[in-house]
C-alpha cells in the first residue's frame, strides 16, 4: 500500500485537517468529515428507493466503496457503473483532503 498516512509513516504527531491525530486509511477514506461529505453526496444522488432503509442500516457501507461491491437495492446497479462511482468517490476523498490541507497552509 502506497498511501502516505500518518499511521503508515509512524508519525504519531501528524494531524488531519479536521483535527484527528495520527489518521490512517480508515480515517482518510471513511471517518473524516471530507470523506463523510463525499458519501453523503452519493447518497443524495441515489434514487429514493435505494435510501429507504431503516436508520440502523446505511445504504452505503465501507465495503461498497473500498471493495467496490455494488450495494443491494431494489433494482441491482450495474457493477461497472458502481466501480466508476467507487473510484470517483475515493479520488474525491483524496483530492478534498489535499485541497483542505493546501487551504490550511495558506
mmCIF file of N, CA and C in Angstrom:
data_model
loop_
_atom_site.group_PDB
_atom_site.id
_atom_site.type_symbol
_atom_site.label_atom_id
_atom_site.label_comp_id
_atom_site.label_asym_id
_atom_site.label_seq_id
_atom_site.Cartn_x
_atom_site.Cartn_y
_atom_site.Cartn_z
ATOM 1 N N UNK A 1 0.858 -1.167 0.000
ATOM 2 C CA UNK A 1 0.000 0.000 0.000
ATOM 3 C C UNK A 1 0.899 1.223 0.000
ATOM 4 N N UNK A 2 0.619 2.122 -0.880
ATOM 5 C CA UNK A 2 1.447 3.311 -1.011
ATOM 6 C C UNK A 2 0.788 4.567 -0.470
ATOM 7 N N UNK A 3 -0.260 4.423 0.335
ATOM 8 C CA UNK A 3 -0.945 5.601 0.857
ATOM 9 C C UNK A 3 -0.118 6.218 1.979
ATOM 10 N N UNK A 4 0.198 7.457 1.812
ATOM 11 C CA UNK A 4 1.042 8.160 2.767
ATOM 12 C C UNK A 4 0.181 8.697 3.913
ATOM 13 N N UNK A 5 -0.073 7.867 4.876
ATOM 14 C CA UNK A 5 -0.871 8.272 6.032
ATOM 15 C C UNK A 5 0.040 8.351 7.261
ATOM 16 N N UNK A 6 -0.415 9.077 8.265
ATOM 17 C CA UNK A 6 0.380 9.219 9.486
ATOM 18 C C UNK A 6 0.633 7.854 10.127
ATOM 19 N N UNK A 7 -0.373 6.996 10.108
ATOM 20 C CA UNK A 7 -0.224 5.679 10.713
ATOM 21 C C UNK A 7 0.846 4.868 9.983
ATOM 22 N N UNK A 8 0.858 4.960 8.666
ATOM 23 C CA UNK A 8 1.821 4.195 7.875
ATOM 24 C C UNK A 8 3.230 4.762 8.026
ATOM 25 N N UNK A 9 3.327 6.064 8.183
ATOM 26 C CA UNK A 9 4.633 6.713 8.296
ATOM 27 C C UNK A 9 5.133 6.724 9.745
ATOM 28 N N UNK A 10 4.373 6.106 10.657
ATOM 29 C CA UNK A 10 4.734 6.032 12.078
ATOM 30 C C UNK A 10 4.958 7.425 12.663
ATOM 31 N N UNK A 11 4.057 8.350 12.308
ATOM 32 C CA UNK A 11 4.158 9.724 12.782
ATOM 33 C C UNK A 11 2.963 10.024 13.692
ATOM 34 N N UNK A 12 3.144 9.781 14.963
ATOM 35 C CA UNK A 12 2.056 9.979 15.925
ATOM 36 C C UNK A 12 1.718 11.454 16.121
ATOM 37 N N UNK A 13 2.592 12.347 15.670
ATOM 38 C CA UNK A 13 2.371 13.782 15.820
ATOM 39 C C UNK A 13 1.486 14.354 14.706
ATOM 40 N N UNK A 14 1.365 13.630 13.602
ATOM 41 C CA UNK A 14 0.629 14.134 12.435
ATOM 42 C C UNK A 14 -0.852 14.291 12.760
ATOM 43 N N UNK A 15 -1.464 15.250 12.062
ATOM 44 C CA UNK A 15 -2.869 15.557 12.277
ATOM 45 C C UNK A 15 -3.560 15.728 10.944
ATOM 46 N N UNK A 16 -4.817 15.331 10.879
ATOM 47 C CA UNK A 16 -5.639 15.577 9.700
ATOM 48 C C UNK A 16 -6.125 17.030 9.776
ATOM 49 N N UNK A 17 -6.573 17.566 8.664
ATOM 50 C CA UNK A 17 -7.071 18.944 8.677
ATOM 51 C C UNK A 17 -8.296 19.096 9.580
ATOM 52 N N UNK A 18 -8.984 17.988 9.864
ATOM 53 C CA UNK A 18 -10.160 18.053 10.732
ATOM 54 C C UNK A 18 -9.786 17.997 12.212
ATOM 55 N N UNK A 19 -8.498 17.722 12.499
ATOM 56 C CA UNK A 19 -8.044 17.690 13.884
ATOM 57 C C UNK A 19 -7.773 16.303 14.433
ATOM 58 N N UNK A 20 -8.101 15.275 13.683
ATOM 59 C CA UNK A 20 -7.843 13.904 14.131
ATOM 60 C C UNK A 20 -6.339 13.659 14.169
ATOM 61 N N UNK A 21 -5.859 13.047 15.256
ATOM 62 C CA UNK A 21 -4.423 12.796 15.364
ATOM 63 C C UNK A 21 -4.066 11.413 14.830
ATOM 64 N N UNK A 22 -2.922 11.329 14.174
ATOM 65 C CA UNK A 22 -2.383 10.102 13.573
ATOM 66 C C UNK A 22 -3.424 9.351 12.741
ATOM 67 N N UNK A 23 -4.025 10.028 11.758
ATOM 68 C CA UNK A 23 -5.049 9.372 10.960
ATOM 69 C C UNK A 23 -4.480 8.298 10.035
ATOM 70 N N UNK A 24 -5.266 7.270 9.822
ATOM 71 C CA UNK A 24 -4.894 6.187 8.905
ATOM 72 C C UNK A 24 -5.901 6.102 7.772
ATOM 73 N N UNK A 25 -5.869 4.984 7.066
ATOM 74 C CA UNK A 25 -6.794 4.792 5.938
ATOM 75 C C UNK A 25 -8.244 4.911 6.365
ATOM 76 N N UNK A 26 -8.595 4.272 7.466
ATOM 77 C CA UNK A 26 -9.980 4.299 7.956
ATOM 78 C C UNK A 26 -10.458 5.740 8.106
ATOM 79 N N UNK A 27 -9.602 6.582 8.642
ATOM 80 C CA UNK A 27 -9.991 7.978 8.839
ATOM 81 C C UNK A 27 -10.091 8.710 7.507
ATOM 82 N N UNK A 28 -9.021 8.666 6.709
ATOM 83 C CA UNK A 28 -8.984 9.439 5.465
ATOM 84 C C UNK A 28 -10.065 9.032 4.469
ATOM 85 N N UNK A 29 -10.413 7.757 4.450
ATOM 86 C CA UNK A 29 -11.342 7.281 3.426
ATOM 87 C C UNK A 29 -12.683 6.802 3.977
ATOM 88 N N UNK A 30 -13.003 7.188 5.226
ATOM 89 C CA UNK A 30 -14.326 6.859 5.745
ATOM 90 C C UNK A 30 -14.772 7.780 6.875
ATOM 91 N N UNK A 31 -13.960 7.993 7.896
ATOM 92 C CA UNK A 31 -14.383 8.715 9.101
ATOM 93 C C UNK A 31 -14.236 10.232 9.013
ATOM 94 N N UNK A 32 -13.315 10.718 8.212
ATOM 95 C CA UNK A 32 -13.053 12.160 8.115
ATOM 96 C C UNK A 32 -14.293 12.893 7.593
ATOM 97 N N UNK A 33 -14.554 14.101 8.067
ATOM 98 C CA UNK A 33 -15.700 14.863 7.553
ATOM 99 C C UNK A 33 -15.666 15.052 6.034
ATOM 100 N N UNK A 34 -14.481 15.099 5.451
ATOM 101 C CA UNK A 34 -14.384 15.219 3.989
ATOM 102 C C UNK A 34 -14.908 13.948 3.335
ATOM 103 N N UNK A 35 -14.504 12.790 3.842
ATOM 104 C CA UNK A 35 -14.991 11.516 3.308
ATOM 105 C C UNK A 35 -16.488 11.365 3.556
ATOM 106 N N UNK A 36 -16.948 11.788 4.716
ATOM 107 C CA UNK A 36 -18.375 11.716 5.037
ATOM 108 C C UNK A 36 -19.194 12.566 4.071
ATOM 109 N N UNK A 37 -18.662 13.727 3.696
ATOM 110 C CA UNK A 37 -19.360 14.599 2.743
ATOM 111 C C UNK A 37 -19.459 13.947 1.362
ATOM 112 N N UNK A 38 -18.408 13.243 0.958
ATOM 113 C CA UNK A 38 -18.435 12.541 -0.332
ATOM 114 C C UNK A 38 -19.493 11.445 -0.300
ATOM 115 N N UNK A 39 -19.525 10.656 0.759
ATOM 116 C CA UNK A 39 -20.526 9.588 0.883
ATOM 117 C C UNK A 39 -21.930 10.182 0.906
ATOM 118 N N UNK A 40 -22.095 11.280 1.622
ATOM 119 C CA UNK A 40 -23.415 11.930 1.682
ATOM 120 C C UNK A 40 -23.843 12.422 0.304
ATOM 121 N N UNK A 41 -22.895 12.920 -0.473
ATOM 122 C CA UNK A 41 -23.196 13.372 -1.829
ATOM 123 C C UNK A 41 -23.679 12.203 -2.685
ATOM 124 N N UNK A 42 -23.067 11.050 -2.533
ATOM 125 C CA UNK A 42 -23.511 9.856 -3.275
ATOM 126 C C UNK A 42 -24.931 9.492 -2.842
ATOM 127 N N UNK A 43 -25.172 9.470 -1.538
ATOM 128 C CA UNK A 43 -26.498 9.131 -1.025
ATOM 129 C C UNK A 43 -27.563 10.099 -1.529
ATOM 130 N N UNK A 44 -27.205 11.386 -1.587
ATOM 131 C CA UNK A 44 -28.149 12.399 -2.052
ATOM 132 C C UNK A 44 -28.522 12.213 -3.519
ATOM 133 N N UNK A 45 -27.655 11.550 -4.270
ATOM 134 C CA UNK A 45 -27.893 11.374 -5.696
ATOM 135 C C UNK A 45 -28.396 9.993 -6.078
ATOM 136 N N UNK A 46 -28.502 9.095 -5.110
ATOM 137 C CA UNK A 46 -29.098 7.782 -5.384
ATOM 138 C C UNK A 46 -30.615 7.929 -5.432
ATOM 139 N N UNK A 47 -31.283 7.105 -6.217
ATOM 140 C CA UNK A 47 -32.752 7.151 -6.225
ATOM 141 C C UNK A 47 -33.306 6.890 -4.829
ATOM 142 N N UNK A 48 -34.470 7.453 -4.551
ATOM 143 C CA UNK A 48 -35.092 7.334 -3.223
ATOM 144 C C UNK A 48 -35.269 5.880 -2.803
ATOM 145 N N UNK A 49 -35.554 4.992 -3.731
ATOM 146 C CA UNK A 49 -35.756 3.577 -3.399
ATOM 147 C C UNK A 49 -34.501 2.962 -2.786
ATOM 148 N N UNK A 50 -33.331 3.463 -3.148
ATOM 149 C CA UNK A 50 -32.081 2.937 -2.613
ATOM 150 C C UNK A 50 -31.875 3.363 -1.167
ATOM 151 N N UNK A 51 -32.428 4.500 -0.804
ATOM 152 C CA UNK A 51 -32.165 5.057 0.522
ATOM 153 C C UNK A 51 -33.301 4.809 1.509
ATOM 154 N N UNK A 52 -34.297 4.050 1.122
ATOM 155 C CA UNK A 52 -35.430 3.795 2.021
ATOM 156 C C UNK A 52 -35.129 2.581 2.892
ATOM 157 N N UNK A 53 -34.138 2.723 3.752
ATOM 158 C CA UNK A 53 -33.735 1.662 4.672
ATOM 159 C C UNK A 53 -33.910 2.177 6.096
ATOM 160 N N UNK A 54 -33.981 1.271 7.048
ATOM 161 C CA UNK A 54 -34.041 1.722 8.444
ATOM 162 C C UNK A 54 -32.777 2.516 8.789
ATOM 163 N N UNK A 55 -32.898 3.416 9.723
ATOM 164 C CA UNK A 55 -31.761 4.262 10.115
ATOM 165 C C UNK A 55 -30.593 3.437 10.643
ATOM 166 N N UNK A 56 -30.868 2.228 11.110
ATOM 167 C CA UNK A 56 -29.805 1.379 11.644
ATOM 168 C C UNK A 56 -28.988 0.716 10.546
ATOM 169 N N UNK A 57 -29.456 0.772 9.312
ATOM 170 C CA UNK A 57 -28.755 0.121 8.201
ATOM 171 C C UNK A 57 -28.499 1.133 7.083
ATOM 172 N N UNK A 58 -27.284 1.685 7.010
ATOM 173 C CA UNK A 58 -26.997 2.688 5.984
ATOM 174 C C UNK A 58 -27.037 2.095 4.576
ATOM 175 N N UNK A 59 -27.350 2.937 3.604
ATOM 176 C CA UNK A 59 -27.445 2.489 2.210
ATOM 177 C C UNK A 59 -26.073 2.118 1.646
ATOM 178 N N UNK A 60 -25.041 2.846 2.076
ATOM 179 C CA UNK A 60 -23.682 2.572 1.595
ATOM 180 C C UNK A 60 -22.799 2.244 2.786
ATOM 181 N N UNK A 61 -22.153 1.105 2.712
ATOM 182 C CA UNK A 61 -21.202 0.691 3.735
ATOM 183 C C UNK A 61 -19.781 0.877 3.203
ATOM 184 N N UNK A 62 -18.825 0.830 4.082
ATOM 185 C CA UNK A 62 -17.427 0.998 3.687
ATOM 186 C C UNK A 62 -17.020 0.003 2.604
ATOM 187 N N UNK A 63 -17.445 -1.227 2.737
ATOM 188 C CA UNK A 63 -17.064 -2.246 1.744
ATOM 189 C C UNK A 63 -17.596 -1.926 0.348
ATOM 190 N N UNK A 64 -18.692 -1.190 0.285
ATOM 191 C CA UNK A 64 -19.243 -0.837 -1.021
ATOM 192 C C UNK A 64 -18.293 0.081 -1.789
ATOM 193 N N UNK A 65 -17.585 0.954 -1.083
ATOM 194 C CA UNK A 65 -16.636 1.837 -1.752
ATOM 195 C C UNK A 65 -15.245 1.229 -1.824
ATOM 196 N N UNK A 66 -14.759 0.713 -0.722
ATOM 197 C CA UNK A 66 -13.388 0.202 -0.695
ATOM 198 C C UNK A 66 -13.213 -1.032 -1.569
ATOM 199 N N UNK A 67 -14.193 -1.929 -1.538
ATOM 200 C CA UNK A 67 -14.097 -3.164 -2.323
ATOM 201 C C UNK A 67 -14.913 -3.098 -3.606
ATOM 202 N N UNK A 68 -15.563 -1.965 -3.811
ATOM 203 C CA UNK A 68 -16.405 -1.713 -4.982
ATOM 204 C C UNK A 68 -17.473 -2.784 -5.158
ATOM 205 N N UNK A 69 -18.052 -3.195 -4.038
ATOM 206 C CA UNK A 69 -19.168 -4.138 -4.060
ATOM 207 C C UNK A 69 -20.452 -3.343 -4.244
ATOM 208 N N UNK A 70 -21.215 -3.705 -5.247
ATOM 209 C CA UNK A 70 -22.459 -2.995 -5.525
ATOM 210 C C UNK A 70 -23.411 -3.120 -4.341
ATOM 211 N N UNK A 71 -23.937 -1.987 -3.834
ATOM 212 C CA UNK A 71 -24.910 -2.084 -2.746
ATOM 213 C C UNK A 71 -26.200 -2.735 -3.232
ATOM 214 N N UNK A 72 -26.816 -3.479 -2.356
ATOM 215 C CA UNK A 72 -28.089 -4.112 -2.710
ATOM 216 C C UNK A 72 -29.177 -3.044 -2.710
ATOM 217 N N UNK A 73 -29.949 -3.031 -3.723
ATOM 218 C CA UNK A 73 -31.061 -2.092 -3.823
ATOM 219 C C UNK A 73 -32.174 -2.770 -4.600
ATOM 220 N N UNK A 74 -33.318 -2.142 -4.671
ATOM 221 C CA UNK A 74 -34.441 -2.742 -5.388
ATOM 222 C C UNK A 74 -34.062 -3.127 -6.819
ATOM 223 N N UNK A 75 -33.571 -2.182 -7.636
ATOM 224 C CA UNK A 75 -33.017 -2.606 -8.914
ATOM 225 C C UNK A 75 -31.500 -2.703 -8.739
ATOM 226 N N UNK A 76 -30.932 -3.857 -8.937
ATOM 227 C CA UNK A 76 -29.489 -4.048 -8.758
ATOM 228 C C UNK A 76 -28.725 -3.132 -9.719
ATOM 229 N N UNK A 77 -27.772 -2.363 -9.184
ATOM 230 C CA UNK A 77 -26.986 -1.459 -10.011
ATOM 231 C C UNK A 77 -25.955 -2.258 -10.799
ATOM 232 N N UNK A 78 -25.702 -1.839 -12.025
ATOM 233 C CA UNK A 78 -24.702 -2.488 -12.867
ATOM 234 C C UNK A 78 -23.329 -2.338 -12.222
ATOM 235 N N UNK A 79 -22.588 -3.442 -12.114
ATOM 236 C CA UNK A 79 -21.290 -3.464 -11.431
ATOM 237 C C UNK A 79 -20.304 -2.465 -12.031
ATOM 238 N N UNK A 80 -20.266 -2.341 -13.354
ATOM 239 C CA UNK A 80 -19.336 -1.410 -13.991
ATOM 240 C C UNK A 80 -19.606 0.033 -13.604
ATOM 241 N N UNK A 81 -20.881 0.390 -13.493
ATOM 242 C CA UNK A 81 -21.242 1.745 -13.083
ATOM 243 C C UNK A 81 -20.805 1.986 -11.646
ATOM 244 N N UNK A 82 -21.043 1.004 -10.785
ATOM 245 C CA UNK A 82 -20.669 1.180 -9.386
ATOM 246 C C UNK A 82 -19.157 1.298 -9.214
ATOM 247 N N UNK A 83 -18.381 0.593 -10.022
ATOM 248 C CA UNK A 83 -16.919 0.709 -9.939
ATOM 249 C C UNK A 83 -16.479 2.139 -10.250
ATOM 250 N N UNK A 84 -17.107 2.759 -11.233
ATOM 251 C CA UNK A 84 -16.789 4.151 -11.567
ATOM 252 C C UNK A 84 -17.156 5.062 -10.387
ATOM 253 N N UNK A 85 -18.313 4.820 -9.778
ATOM 254 C CA UNK A 85 -18.731 5.611 -8.613
ATOM 255 C C UNK A 85 -17.723 5.441 -7.477
ATOM 256 N N UNK A 86 -17.310 4.201 -7.223
ATOM 257 C CA UNK A 86 -16.353 3.932 -6.146
ATOM 258 C C UNK A 86 -15.011 4.600 -6.375
ATOM 259 N N UNK A 87 -14.486 4.492 -7.583
ATOM 260 C CA UNK A 87 -13.199 5.127 -7.889
ATOM 261 C C UNK A 87 -13.298 6.649 -7.787
ATOM 262 N N UNK A 88 -14.383 7.195 -8.300
ATOM 263 C CA UNK A 88 -14.574 8.649 -8.225
ATOM 264 C C UNK A 88 -14.696 9.105 -6.773
ATOM 265 N N UNK A 89 -15.378 8.330 -5.949
ATOM 266 C CA UNK A 89 -15.549 8.688 -4.534
ATOM 267 C C UNK A 89 -14.209 8.679 -3.800
ATOM 268 N N UNK A 90 -13.429 7.627 -3.985
ATOM 269 C CA UNK A 90 -12.125 7.554 -3.317
ATOM 270 C C UNK A 90 -11.212 8.687 -3.787
ATOM 271 N N UNK A 91 -11.263 8.992 -5.076
ATOM 272 C CA UNK A 91 -10.462 10.094 -5.595
ATOM 273 C C UNK A 91 -10.933 11.431 -5.008
ATOM 274 N N UNK A 92 -12.243 11.616 -4.909
ATOM 275 C CA UNK A 92 -12.780 12.858 -4.342
ATOM 276 C C UNK A 92 -12.361 13.027 -2.883
ATOM 277 N N UNK A 93 -12.320 11.929 -2.137
ATOM 278 C CA UNK A 93 -11.881 11.998 -0.739
ATOM 279 C C UNK A 93 -10.420 12.431 -0.658
ATOM 280 N N UNK A 94 -9.597 11.867 -1.533
ATOM 281 C CA UNK A 94 -8.179 12.192 -1.548
ATOM 282 C C UNK A 94 -7.941 13.636 -1.985
ATOM 283 N N UNK A 95 -8.589 14.040 -3.066
ATOM 284 C CA UNK A 95 -8.442 15.405 -3.579
ATOM 285 C C UNK A 95 -8.979 16.418 -2.556
ATOM 286 N N UNK A 96 -10.109 16.109 -1.931
ATOM 287 C CA UNK A 96 -10.682 17.003 -0.930
ATOM 288 C C UNK A 96 -9.775 17.191 0.266
ATOM 289 N N UNK A 97 -9.182 16.105 0.704
ATOM 290 C CA UNK A 97 -8.259 16.179 1.851
ATOM 291 C C UNK A 97 -7.039 17.020 1.496
ATOM 292 N N UNK A 98 -6.476 16.802 0.316
ATOM 293 C CA UNK A 98 -5.307 17.571 -0.111
ATOM 294 C C UNK A 98 -5.641 19.043 -0.304
ATOM 295 N N UNK A 99 -6.810 19.331 -0.862
ATOM 296 C CA UNK A 99 -7.234 20.730 -1.061
ATOM 297 C C UNK A 99 -7.424 21.423 0.289
ATOM 298 N N UNK A 100 -7.999 20.716 1.250
ATOM 299 C CA UNK A 100 -8.192 21.295 2.587
ATOM 300 C C UNK A 100 -6.851 21.566 3.245
ATOM 301 N N UNK A 101 -5.896 20.676 3.053
ATOM 302 C CA UNK A 101 -4.556 20.884 3.612
ATOM 303 C C UNK A 101 -3.875 22.076 2.957
ATOM 304 N N UNK A 102 -3.989 22.187 1.637
ATOM 305 C CA UNK A 102 -3.418 23.342 0.935
ATOM 306 C C UNK A 102 -4.048 24.644 1.417
ATOM 307 N N UNK A 103 -5.364 24.629 1.596
ATOM 308 C CA UNK A 103 -6.087 25.817 2.076
ATOM 309 C C UNK A 103 -5.626 26.185 3.478
ATOM 310 N N UNK A 104 -5.429 25.177 4.312
ATOM 311 C CA UNK A 104 -4.997 25.402 5.690
ATOM 312 C C UNK A 104 -3.575 25.983 5.745
ATOM 313 N N UNK A 105 -2.724 25.590 4.778
ATOM 314 C CA UNK A 105 -1.340 26.065 4.757
ATOM 315 C C UNK A 105 -1.214 27.504 4.270
ATOM 316 N N UNK A 106 -2.258 28.039 3.638
ATOM 317 C CA UNK A 106 -2.188 29.414 3.104
ATOM 318 C C UNK A 106 -2.263 30.440 4.213
#
